[in-house]
XYZ file of C-alpha atoms in Angstrom:
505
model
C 0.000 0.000 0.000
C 1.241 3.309 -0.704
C 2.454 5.508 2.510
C 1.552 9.233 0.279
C -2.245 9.318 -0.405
C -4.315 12.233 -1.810
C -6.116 14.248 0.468
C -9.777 14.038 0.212
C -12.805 15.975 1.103
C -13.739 15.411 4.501
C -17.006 13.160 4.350
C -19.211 15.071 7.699
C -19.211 16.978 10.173
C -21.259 16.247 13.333
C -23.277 13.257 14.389
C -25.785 13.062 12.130
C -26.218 10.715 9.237
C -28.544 9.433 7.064
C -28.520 6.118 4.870
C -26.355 7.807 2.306
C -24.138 9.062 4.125
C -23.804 5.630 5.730
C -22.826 3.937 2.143
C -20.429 6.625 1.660
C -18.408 5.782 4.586
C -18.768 2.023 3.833
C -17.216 2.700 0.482
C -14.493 4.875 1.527
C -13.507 2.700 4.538
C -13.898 -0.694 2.317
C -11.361 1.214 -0.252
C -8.640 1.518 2.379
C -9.478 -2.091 3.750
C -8.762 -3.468 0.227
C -5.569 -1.320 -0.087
C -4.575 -3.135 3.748
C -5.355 -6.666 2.156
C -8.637 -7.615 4.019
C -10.307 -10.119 2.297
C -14.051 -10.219 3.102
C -17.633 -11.895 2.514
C -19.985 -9.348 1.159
C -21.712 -6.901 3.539
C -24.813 -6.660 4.158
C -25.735 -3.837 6.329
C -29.055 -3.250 8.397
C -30.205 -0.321 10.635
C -32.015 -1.394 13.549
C -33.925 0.470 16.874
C -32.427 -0.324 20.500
C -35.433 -2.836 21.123
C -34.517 -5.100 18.032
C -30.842 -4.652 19.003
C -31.710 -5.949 22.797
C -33.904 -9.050 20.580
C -30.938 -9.714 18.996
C -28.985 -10.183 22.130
C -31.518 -12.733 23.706
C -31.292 -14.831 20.794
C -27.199 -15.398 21.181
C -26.484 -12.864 18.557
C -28.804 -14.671 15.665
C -31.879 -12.495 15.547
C -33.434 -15.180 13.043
C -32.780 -17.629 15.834
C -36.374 -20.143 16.792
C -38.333 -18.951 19.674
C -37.458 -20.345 23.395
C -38.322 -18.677 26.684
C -34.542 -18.476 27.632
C -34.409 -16.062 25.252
C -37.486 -13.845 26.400
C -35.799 -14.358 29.958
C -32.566 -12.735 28.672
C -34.168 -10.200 26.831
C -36.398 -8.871 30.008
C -33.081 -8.724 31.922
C -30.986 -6.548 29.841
C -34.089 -4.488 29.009
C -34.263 -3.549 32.526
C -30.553 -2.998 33.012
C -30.880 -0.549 29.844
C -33.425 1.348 31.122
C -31.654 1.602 34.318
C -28.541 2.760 33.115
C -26.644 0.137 34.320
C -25.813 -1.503 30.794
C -25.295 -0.245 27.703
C -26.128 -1.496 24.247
C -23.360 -2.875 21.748
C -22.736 -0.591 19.025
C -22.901 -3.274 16.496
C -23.566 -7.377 16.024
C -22.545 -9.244 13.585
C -23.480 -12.668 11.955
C -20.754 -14.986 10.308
C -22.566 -15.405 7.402
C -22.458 -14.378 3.250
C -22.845 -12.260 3.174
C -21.822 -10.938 6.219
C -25.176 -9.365 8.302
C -24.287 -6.140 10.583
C -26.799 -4.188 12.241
C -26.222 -1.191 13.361
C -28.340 0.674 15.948
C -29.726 3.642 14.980
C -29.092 5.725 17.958
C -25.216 5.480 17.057
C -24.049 8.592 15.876
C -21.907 8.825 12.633
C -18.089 8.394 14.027
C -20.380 5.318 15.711
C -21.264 4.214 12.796
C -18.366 4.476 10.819
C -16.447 2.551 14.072
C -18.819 -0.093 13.532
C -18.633 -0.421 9.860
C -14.622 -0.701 10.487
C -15.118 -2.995 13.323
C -17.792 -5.696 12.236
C -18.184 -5.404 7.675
C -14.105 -5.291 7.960
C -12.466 -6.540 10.767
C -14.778 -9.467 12.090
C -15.652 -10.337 8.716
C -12.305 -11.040 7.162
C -11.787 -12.747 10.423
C -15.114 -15.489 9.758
C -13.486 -16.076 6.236
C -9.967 -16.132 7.121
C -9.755 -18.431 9.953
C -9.237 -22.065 9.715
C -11.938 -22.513 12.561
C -14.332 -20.806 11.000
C -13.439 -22.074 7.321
C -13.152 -25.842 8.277
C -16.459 -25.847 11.333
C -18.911 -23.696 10.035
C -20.644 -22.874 6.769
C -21.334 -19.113 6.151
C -23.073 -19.726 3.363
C -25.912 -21.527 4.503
C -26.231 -20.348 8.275
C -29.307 -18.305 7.108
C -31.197 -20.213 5.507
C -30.762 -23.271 7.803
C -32.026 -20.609 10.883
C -35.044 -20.426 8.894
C -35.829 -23.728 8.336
C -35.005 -24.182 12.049
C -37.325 -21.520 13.231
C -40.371 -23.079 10.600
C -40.033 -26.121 11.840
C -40.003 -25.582 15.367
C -42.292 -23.634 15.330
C -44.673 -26.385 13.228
C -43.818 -28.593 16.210
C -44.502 -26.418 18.593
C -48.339 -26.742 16.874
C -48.310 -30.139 16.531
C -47.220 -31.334 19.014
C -48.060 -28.174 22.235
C -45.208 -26.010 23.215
C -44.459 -27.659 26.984
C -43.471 -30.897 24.684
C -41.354 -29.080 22.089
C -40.053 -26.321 25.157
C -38.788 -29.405 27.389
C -36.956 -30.941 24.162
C -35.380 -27.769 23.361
C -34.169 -27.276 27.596
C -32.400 -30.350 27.721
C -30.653 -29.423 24.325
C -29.705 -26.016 25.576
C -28.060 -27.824 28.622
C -25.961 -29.981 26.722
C -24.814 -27.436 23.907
C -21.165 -27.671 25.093
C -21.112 -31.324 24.682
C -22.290 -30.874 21.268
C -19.546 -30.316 18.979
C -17.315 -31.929 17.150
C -13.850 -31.245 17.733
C -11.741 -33.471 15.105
C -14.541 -34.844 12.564
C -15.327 -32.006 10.070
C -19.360 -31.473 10.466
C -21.381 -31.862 7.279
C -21.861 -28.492 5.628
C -25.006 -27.279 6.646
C -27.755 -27.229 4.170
C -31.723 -25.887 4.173
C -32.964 -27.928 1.244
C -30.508 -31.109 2.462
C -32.840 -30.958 5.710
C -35.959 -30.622 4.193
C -35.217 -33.754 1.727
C -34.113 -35.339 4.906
C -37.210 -34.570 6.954
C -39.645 -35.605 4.162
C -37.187 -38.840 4.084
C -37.825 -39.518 7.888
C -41.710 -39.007 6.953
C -42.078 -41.525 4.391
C -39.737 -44.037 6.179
C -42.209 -43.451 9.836
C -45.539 -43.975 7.072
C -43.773 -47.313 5.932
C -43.074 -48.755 9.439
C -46.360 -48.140 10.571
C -48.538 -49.320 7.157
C -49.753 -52.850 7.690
C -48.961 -54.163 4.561
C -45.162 -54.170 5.145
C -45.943 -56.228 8.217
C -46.910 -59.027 6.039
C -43.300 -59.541 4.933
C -41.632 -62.581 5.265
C -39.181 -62.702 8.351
C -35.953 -63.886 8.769
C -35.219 -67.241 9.937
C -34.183 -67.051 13.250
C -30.761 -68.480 14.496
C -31.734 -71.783 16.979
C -28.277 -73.012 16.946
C -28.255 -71.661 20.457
C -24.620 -69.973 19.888
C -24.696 -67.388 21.438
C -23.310 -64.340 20.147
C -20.418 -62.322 22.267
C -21.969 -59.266 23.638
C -20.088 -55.995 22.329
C -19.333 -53.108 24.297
C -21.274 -50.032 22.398
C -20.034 -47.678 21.697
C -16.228 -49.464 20.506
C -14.507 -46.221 21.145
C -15.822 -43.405 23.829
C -17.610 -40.652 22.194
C -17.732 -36.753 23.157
C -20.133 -35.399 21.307
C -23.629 -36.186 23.742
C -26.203 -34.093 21.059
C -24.396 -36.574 18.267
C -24.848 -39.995 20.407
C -28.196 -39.124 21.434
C -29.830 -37.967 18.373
C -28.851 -41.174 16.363
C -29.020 -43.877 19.457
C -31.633 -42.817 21.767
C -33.783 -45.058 22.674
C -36.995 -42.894 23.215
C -37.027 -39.930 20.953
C -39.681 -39.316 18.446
C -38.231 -38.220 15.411
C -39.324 -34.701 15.461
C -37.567 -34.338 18.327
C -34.328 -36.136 17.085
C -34.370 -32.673 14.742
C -34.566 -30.627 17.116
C -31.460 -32.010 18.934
C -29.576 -31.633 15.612
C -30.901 -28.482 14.998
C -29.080 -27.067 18.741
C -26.142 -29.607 17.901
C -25.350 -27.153 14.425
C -26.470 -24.205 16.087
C -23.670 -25.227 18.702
C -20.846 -26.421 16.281
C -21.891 -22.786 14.392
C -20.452 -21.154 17.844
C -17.655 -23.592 18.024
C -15.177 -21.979 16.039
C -16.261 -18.466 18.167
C -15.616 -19.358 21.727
C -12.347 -20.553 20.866
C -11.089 -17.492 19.373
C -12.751 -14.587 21.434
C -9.184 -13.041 22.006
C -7.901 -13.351 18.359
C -11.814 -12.157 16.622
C -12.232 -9.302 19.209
C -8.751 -7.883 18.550
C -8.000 -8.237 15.302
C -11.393 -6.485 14.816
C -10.582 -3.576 17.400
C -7.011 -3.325 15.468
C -8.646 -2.757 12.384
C -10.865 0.178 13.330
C -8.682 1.311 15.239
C -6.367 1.385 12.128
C -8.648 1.781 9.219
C -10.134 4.830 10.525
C -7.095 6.584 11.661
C -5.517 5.884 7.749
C -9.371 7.836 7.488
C -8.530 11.004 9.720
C -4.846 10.764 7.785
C -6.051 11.283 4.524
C -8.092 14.434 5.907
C -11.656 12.589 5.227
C -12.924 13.252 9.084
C -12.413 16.136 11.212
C -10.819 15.975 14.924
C -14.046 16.020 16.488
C -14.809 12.369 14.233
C -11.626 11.296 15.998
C -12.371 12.724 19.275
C -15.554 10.743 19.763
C -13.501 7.453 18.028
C -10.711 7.850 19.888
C -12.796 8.093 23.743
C -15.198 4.829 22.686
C -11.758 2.884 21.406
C -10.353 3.832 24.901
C -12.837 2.313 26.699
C -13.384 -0.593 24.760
C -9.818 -1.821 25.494
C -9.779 -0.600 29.051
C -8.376 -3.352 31.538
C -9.529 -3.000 34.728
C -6.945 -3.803 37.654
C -8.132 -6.839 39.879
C -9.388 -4.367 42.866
C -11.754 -2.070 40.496
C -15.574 -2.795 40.979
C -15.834 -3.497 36.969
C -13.205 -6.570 36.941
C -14.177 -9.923 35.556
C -10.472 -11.329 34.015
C -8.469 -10.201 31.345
C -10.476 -8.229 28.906
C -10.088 -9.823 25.282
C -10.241 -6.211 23.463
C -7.698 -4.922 25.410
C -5.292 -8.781 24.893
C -6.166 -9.363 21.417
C -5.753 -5.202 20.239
C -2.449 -5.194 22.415
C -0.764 -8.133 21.028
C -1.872 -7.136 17.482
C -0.503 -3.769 18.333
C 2.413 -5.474 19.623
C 3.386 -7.772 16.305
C 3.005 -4.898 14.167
C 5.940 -2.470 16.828
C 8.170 -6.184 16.878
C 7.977 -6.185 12.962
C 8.356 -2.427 12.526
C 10.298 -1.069 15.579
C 12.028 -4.629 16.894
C 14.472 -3.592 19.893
C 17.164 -6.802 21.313
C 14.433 -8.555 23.723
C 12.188 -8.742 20.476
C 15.240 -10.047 18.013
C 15.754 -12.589 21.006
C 12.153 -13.585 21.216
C 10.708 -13.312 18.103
C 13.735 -14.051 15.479
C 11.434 -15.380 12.820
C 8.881 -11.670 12.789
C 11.276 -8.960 13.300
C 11.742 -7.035 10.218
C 9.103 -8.784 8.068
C 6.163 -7.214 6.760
C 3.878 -6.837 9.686
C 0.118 -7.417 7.634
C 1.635 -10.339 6.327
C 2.730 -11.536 9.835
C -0.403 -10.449 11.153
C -2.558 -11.982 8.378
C -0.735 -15.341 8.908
C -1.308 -15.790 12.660
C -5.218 -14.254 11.979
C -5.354 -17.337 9.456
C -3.953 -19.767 11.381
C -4.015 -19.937 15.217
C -7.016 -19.995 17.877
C -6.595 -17.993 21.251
C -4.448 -21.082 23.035
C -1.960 -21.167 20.364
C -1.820 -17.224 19.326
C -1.050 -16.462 22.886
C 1.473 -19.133 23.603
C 3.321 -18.248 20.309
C 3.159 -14.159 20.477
C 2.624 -12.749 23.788
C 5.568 -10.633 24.541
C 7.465 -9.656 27.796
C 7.152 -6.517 27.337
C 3.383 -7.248 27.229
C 3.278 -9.271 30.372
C 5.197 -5.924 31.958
C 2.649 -3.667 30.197
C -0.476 -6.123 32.089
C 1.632 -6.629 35.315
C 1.038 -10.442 35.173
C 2.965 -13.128 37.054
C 1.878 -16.449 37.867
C 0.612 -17.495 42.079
C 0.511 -21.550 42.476
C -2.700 -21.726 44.751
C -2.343 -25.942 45.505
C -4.986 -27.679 48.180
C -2.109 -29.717 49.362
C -0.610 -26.532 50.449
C -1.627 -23.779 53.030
C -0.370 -20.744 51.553
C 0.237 -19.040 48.084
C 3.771 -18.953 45.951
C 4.441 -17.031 43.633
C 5.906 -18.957 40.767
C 6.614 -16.717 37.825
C 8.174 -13.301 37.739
C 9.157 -10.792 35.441
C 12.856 -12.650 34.135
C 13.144 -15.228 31.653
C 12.280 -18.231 33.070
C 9.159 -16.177 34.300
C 8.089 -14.756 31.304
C 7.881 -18.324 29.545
C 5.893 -19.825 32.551
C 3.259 -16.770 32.889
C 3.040 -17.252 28.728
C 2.345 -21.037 28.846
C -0.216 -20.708 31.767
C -2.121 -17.584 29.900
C -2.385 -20.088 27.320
C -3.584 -22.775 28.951
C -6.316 -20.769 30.238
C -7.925 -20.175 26.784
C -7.664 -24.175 26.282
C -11.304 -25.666 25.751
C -10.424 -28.901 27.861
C -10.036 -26.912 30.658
C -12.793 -24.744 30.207
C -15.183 -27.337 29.497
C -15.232 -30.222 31.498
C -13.910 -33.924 29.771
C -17.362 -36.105 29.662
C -17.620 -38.913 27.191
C -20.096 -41.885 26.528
C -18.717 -44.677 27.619
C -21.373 -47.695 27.258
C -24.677 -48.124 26.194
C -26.050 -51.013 27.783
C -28.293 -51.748 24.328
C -28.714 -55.426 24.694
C -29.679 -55.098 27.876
C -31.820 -52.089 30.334
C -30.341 -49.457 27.673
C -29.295 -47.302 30.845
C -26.037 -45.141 29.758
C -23.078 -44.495 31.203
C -20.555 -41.935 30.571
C -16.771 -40.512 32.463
C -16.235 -37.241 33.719
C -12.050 -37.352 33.404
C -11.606 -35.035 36.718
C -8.405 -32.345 35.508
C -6.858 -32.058 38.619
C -9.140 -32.997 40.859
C -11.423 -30.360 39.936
C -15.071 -31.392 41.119
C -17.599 -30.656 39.201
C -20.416 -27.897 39.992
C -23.547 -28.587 41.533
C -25.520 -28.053 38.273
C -23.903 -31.358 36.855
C -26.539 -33.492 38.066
C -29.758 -31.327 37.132
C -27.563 -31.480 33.717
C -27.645 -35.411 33.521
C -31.381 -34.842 34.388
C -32.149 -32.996 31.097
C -30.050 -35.730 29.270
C -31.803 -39.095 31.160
C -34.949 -37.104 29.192
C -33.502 -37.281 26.291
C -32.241 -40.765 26.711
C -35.380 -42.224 28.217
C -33.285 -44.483 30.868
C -30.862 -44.383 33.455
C -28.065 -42.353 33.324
C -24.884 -42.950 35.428
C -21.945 -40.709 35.169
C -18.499 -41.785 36.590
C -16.029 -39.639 37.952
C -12.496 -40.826 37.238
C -9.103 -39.599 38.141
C -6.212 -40.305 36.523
C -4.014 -42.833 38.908
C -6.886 -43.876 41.607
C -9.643 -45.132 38.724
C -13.693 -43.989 39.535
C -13.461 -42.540 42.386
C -17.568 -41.207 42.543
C -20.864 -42.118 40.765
C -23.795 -39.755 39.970
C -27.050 -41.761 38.931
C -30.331 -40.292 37.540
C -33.305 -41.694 36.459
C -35.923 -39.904 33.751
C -39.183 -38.578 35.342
């Protein structure tokens, strides 16, 4: 990209904007993008009131989402915390789809909506299409159209069949969402018309099993030899994915409601790709506003004023609170991701001898390339274990404090040297690993030659126990399943150390 640009007209003054105005911006900012390399989907921009944007919140950020009362719940709560002052509203959401949907609220004034347009139609969206995650786990092309044949059919069940029914299905899903994915089998790519051929499929298959005249069939000849036939262990290998298992084994689900646990198991392998790169999506997002719209103000297309308001919302977003102020909750990912993009570009650009020590394969390269190649290919675990810097760790004061139950008191474990700066890396890292943040339980046996109960392993990490909602959890699932459920709790060197047994009802 060239360093010596033109200098334009300056596009507004003020706050105000209209839908015009609003393309204008999107045209000038998608210019510079391009010029920066961003590849993107399409955008697809829509303008919505504070009500719809609050909607859209309830309905985990798909606004085309099926109705459930969860949804209503979450939507009543952040209404009143609105209204109250005590929350404020996004500026923007945005869908990974393609195109790529971002709506905009229409209080936002115009530096507002010009951050937004940088943020979302440029930075989060060459993110979804970038990303290996996102390119190999979901499918942005279809994500629409499946929602709508999701939110049809459910709601034609919900008719058929009474809402308490179709409501109950849909709470045991919810529960189970994290245990839903699939983390090494690519997913089939999701397809409306695929599931409507399937459903009619399902349909004419339930018609045949229940018409009298295939009852008249001849049967096979059954086996008196009296061998008797070893009894397998089902499933051969243990299996993660609960929504998977249960949808194609259970023993009691009608087959309207076996859709509607693969309709939550999509919408959860859809989010996959999303919880496991919050840092990274967040960051490389913020970066790009941040940077697209000051290449904006440098090419004399917005006044201070534009930057002034810019500026003051950027500063906020990527505030990180210490641990003693009221608003701490962790490390916020804006103000991670945005540093260590900041960061890679000042190693490539600006590389001093702790950087050339650190970092011998970036320094002096071209940093969009470096920064497009780590967008492409890492996830949060592996971005922050390969590029967080020590001067970063100085800039967020972190060190690592062992806090062991065999022990009565804290150490502190990792300072600010070498040795230190390695240790507080790897354990940041670990942090943003989804086997620790999601607790290990697999399938182990289903018992389907003989009182089809099932049993599945919690593998305890570290002896961590897990929280008294894991049993009303197995509760929604023995509903699903239809039978007992029994859940062992193994740690590594002592075996099953615990049972937890439900029954349906």
């Amino acid at each position: 990209m060239s360093s010596v640009k033109p200098k334009k007209t300056i596009l507004s003054h003020g706050g105000d904007w209209d839908f015009e105005l609003l393309k204008r911006y999107d045209a000038e900012i998608g210019i510079i993008a391009k010029e920066y390399g961003l590849d993107t989907y399409p955008n697809q921009i829509e303008v919505i009131a504070s009500e719809q944007m609050l909607d859209a919140y309830a309905s985990v950020g798909l606004p085309i989402s099926y109705s459930h009362w969860s949804y209503g719940k979450e939507f009543i709560q952040n209404e009143e915390a609105y209204r109250r002052g005590q929350r404020g509203l996004a500026y923007e959401l945005v869908i990974n789809s393609d195109p790529c949907i971002a709506y905009l609220m229409e209080d936002n004034s115009m530096p507002m909506q010009a951050l937004v347009i940088a943020h979302a139609c440029y930075g989060h969206n060459s993110f979804f299409k970038g990303n290996y995650l996102f390119k190999q786990w979901t499918s942005a092309d279809a994500i629409v159209d499946y929602m709508v044949f999701a939110r049809k059919y459910i709601f034609d069940c919900e008719q058929r069949y009474g809402d308490a029914r179709v409501e109950e299905t849909i709470d045991a899903c919810h529960a189970l969402m994290d245990h839903g994915v699939d983390r090494f089998h690519r997913p089939s790519p999701l397809s409306a018309e695929d599931e409507l051929h399937r459903q009619h499929e399902r349909e004419e298959h339930a018609y045949k099993q229940y018409d009298d005249i295939w009852r008249t069939l001849p049967q096979k000849a059954v086996d008196k030899s009296g061998a008797q036939k070893k009894k397998r262990t089902f499933p051969p290998e243990p299996q993660e994915n609960l929504l998977y298992f249960i949808e194609k084994y259970s023993p009691s689900l009608e087959p309207w409601q076996r859709e509607i646990v693969r309709i939550v198991r999509k919408l959860a392998q859809y989010f996959y790709p999303q919880g496991l790169t919050k840092v990274m999506n967040e960051g490389w997002a913020t970066f790009w506003h941040y940077t697209l719209l000051n290449t904006l103000y440098d090419r004399g297309m917005v006044d201070d004023g534009f930057m002034f308001e810019i500026l003051q919302s950027h500063t906020n977003v990527v505030m990180q609170p210490s641990f003693d102020h009221p608003a701490y909750s962790g490390i916020n990912p804006y103000a991670l991701g945005f540093a260590m993009m900041r960061d890679i570009r000042r190693i490539c650009e600006e590389p001093d001898e702790e950087d050339r020590a650190w970092f011998p394969d970036i320094v002096d390269k071209d940093w969009s390339e470096v920064l497009d190649f780590a967008m492409r290919n890492y996830k949060d675990e592996s971005f922050i274990g390969q590029y967080l810097s020590p001067k970063l760790i100085r800039e967020f004061h972190l060190f690592a404090i062992a806090d062991k139950h065999s022990e009565d008191h804290l150490r502190v474990e990792a300072i600010h040297n070498e040795a230190g700066y390695r240790e507080v890396r790897r354990l940041l890292s670990k942090q943003y690993n989804r086997d620790v943040l999601i607790p290990d339980i697999q399938i182990l046996r289903y018992e389907h030659m003989g009182d089809r109960s099932l049993v599945l392993r919690y593998n305890q990490l570290r002896e961590r126990p897990l929280t008294d909602d894991a049993t009303e959890v197995l509760k929604h699932l023995s509903r699903l399943w239809g039978f007992t459920v029994t859940m062992e709790i193994f740690e590594e060197g002592r075996g099953v150390v615990d049972k937890v047994e439900v029954s349906p009802g």
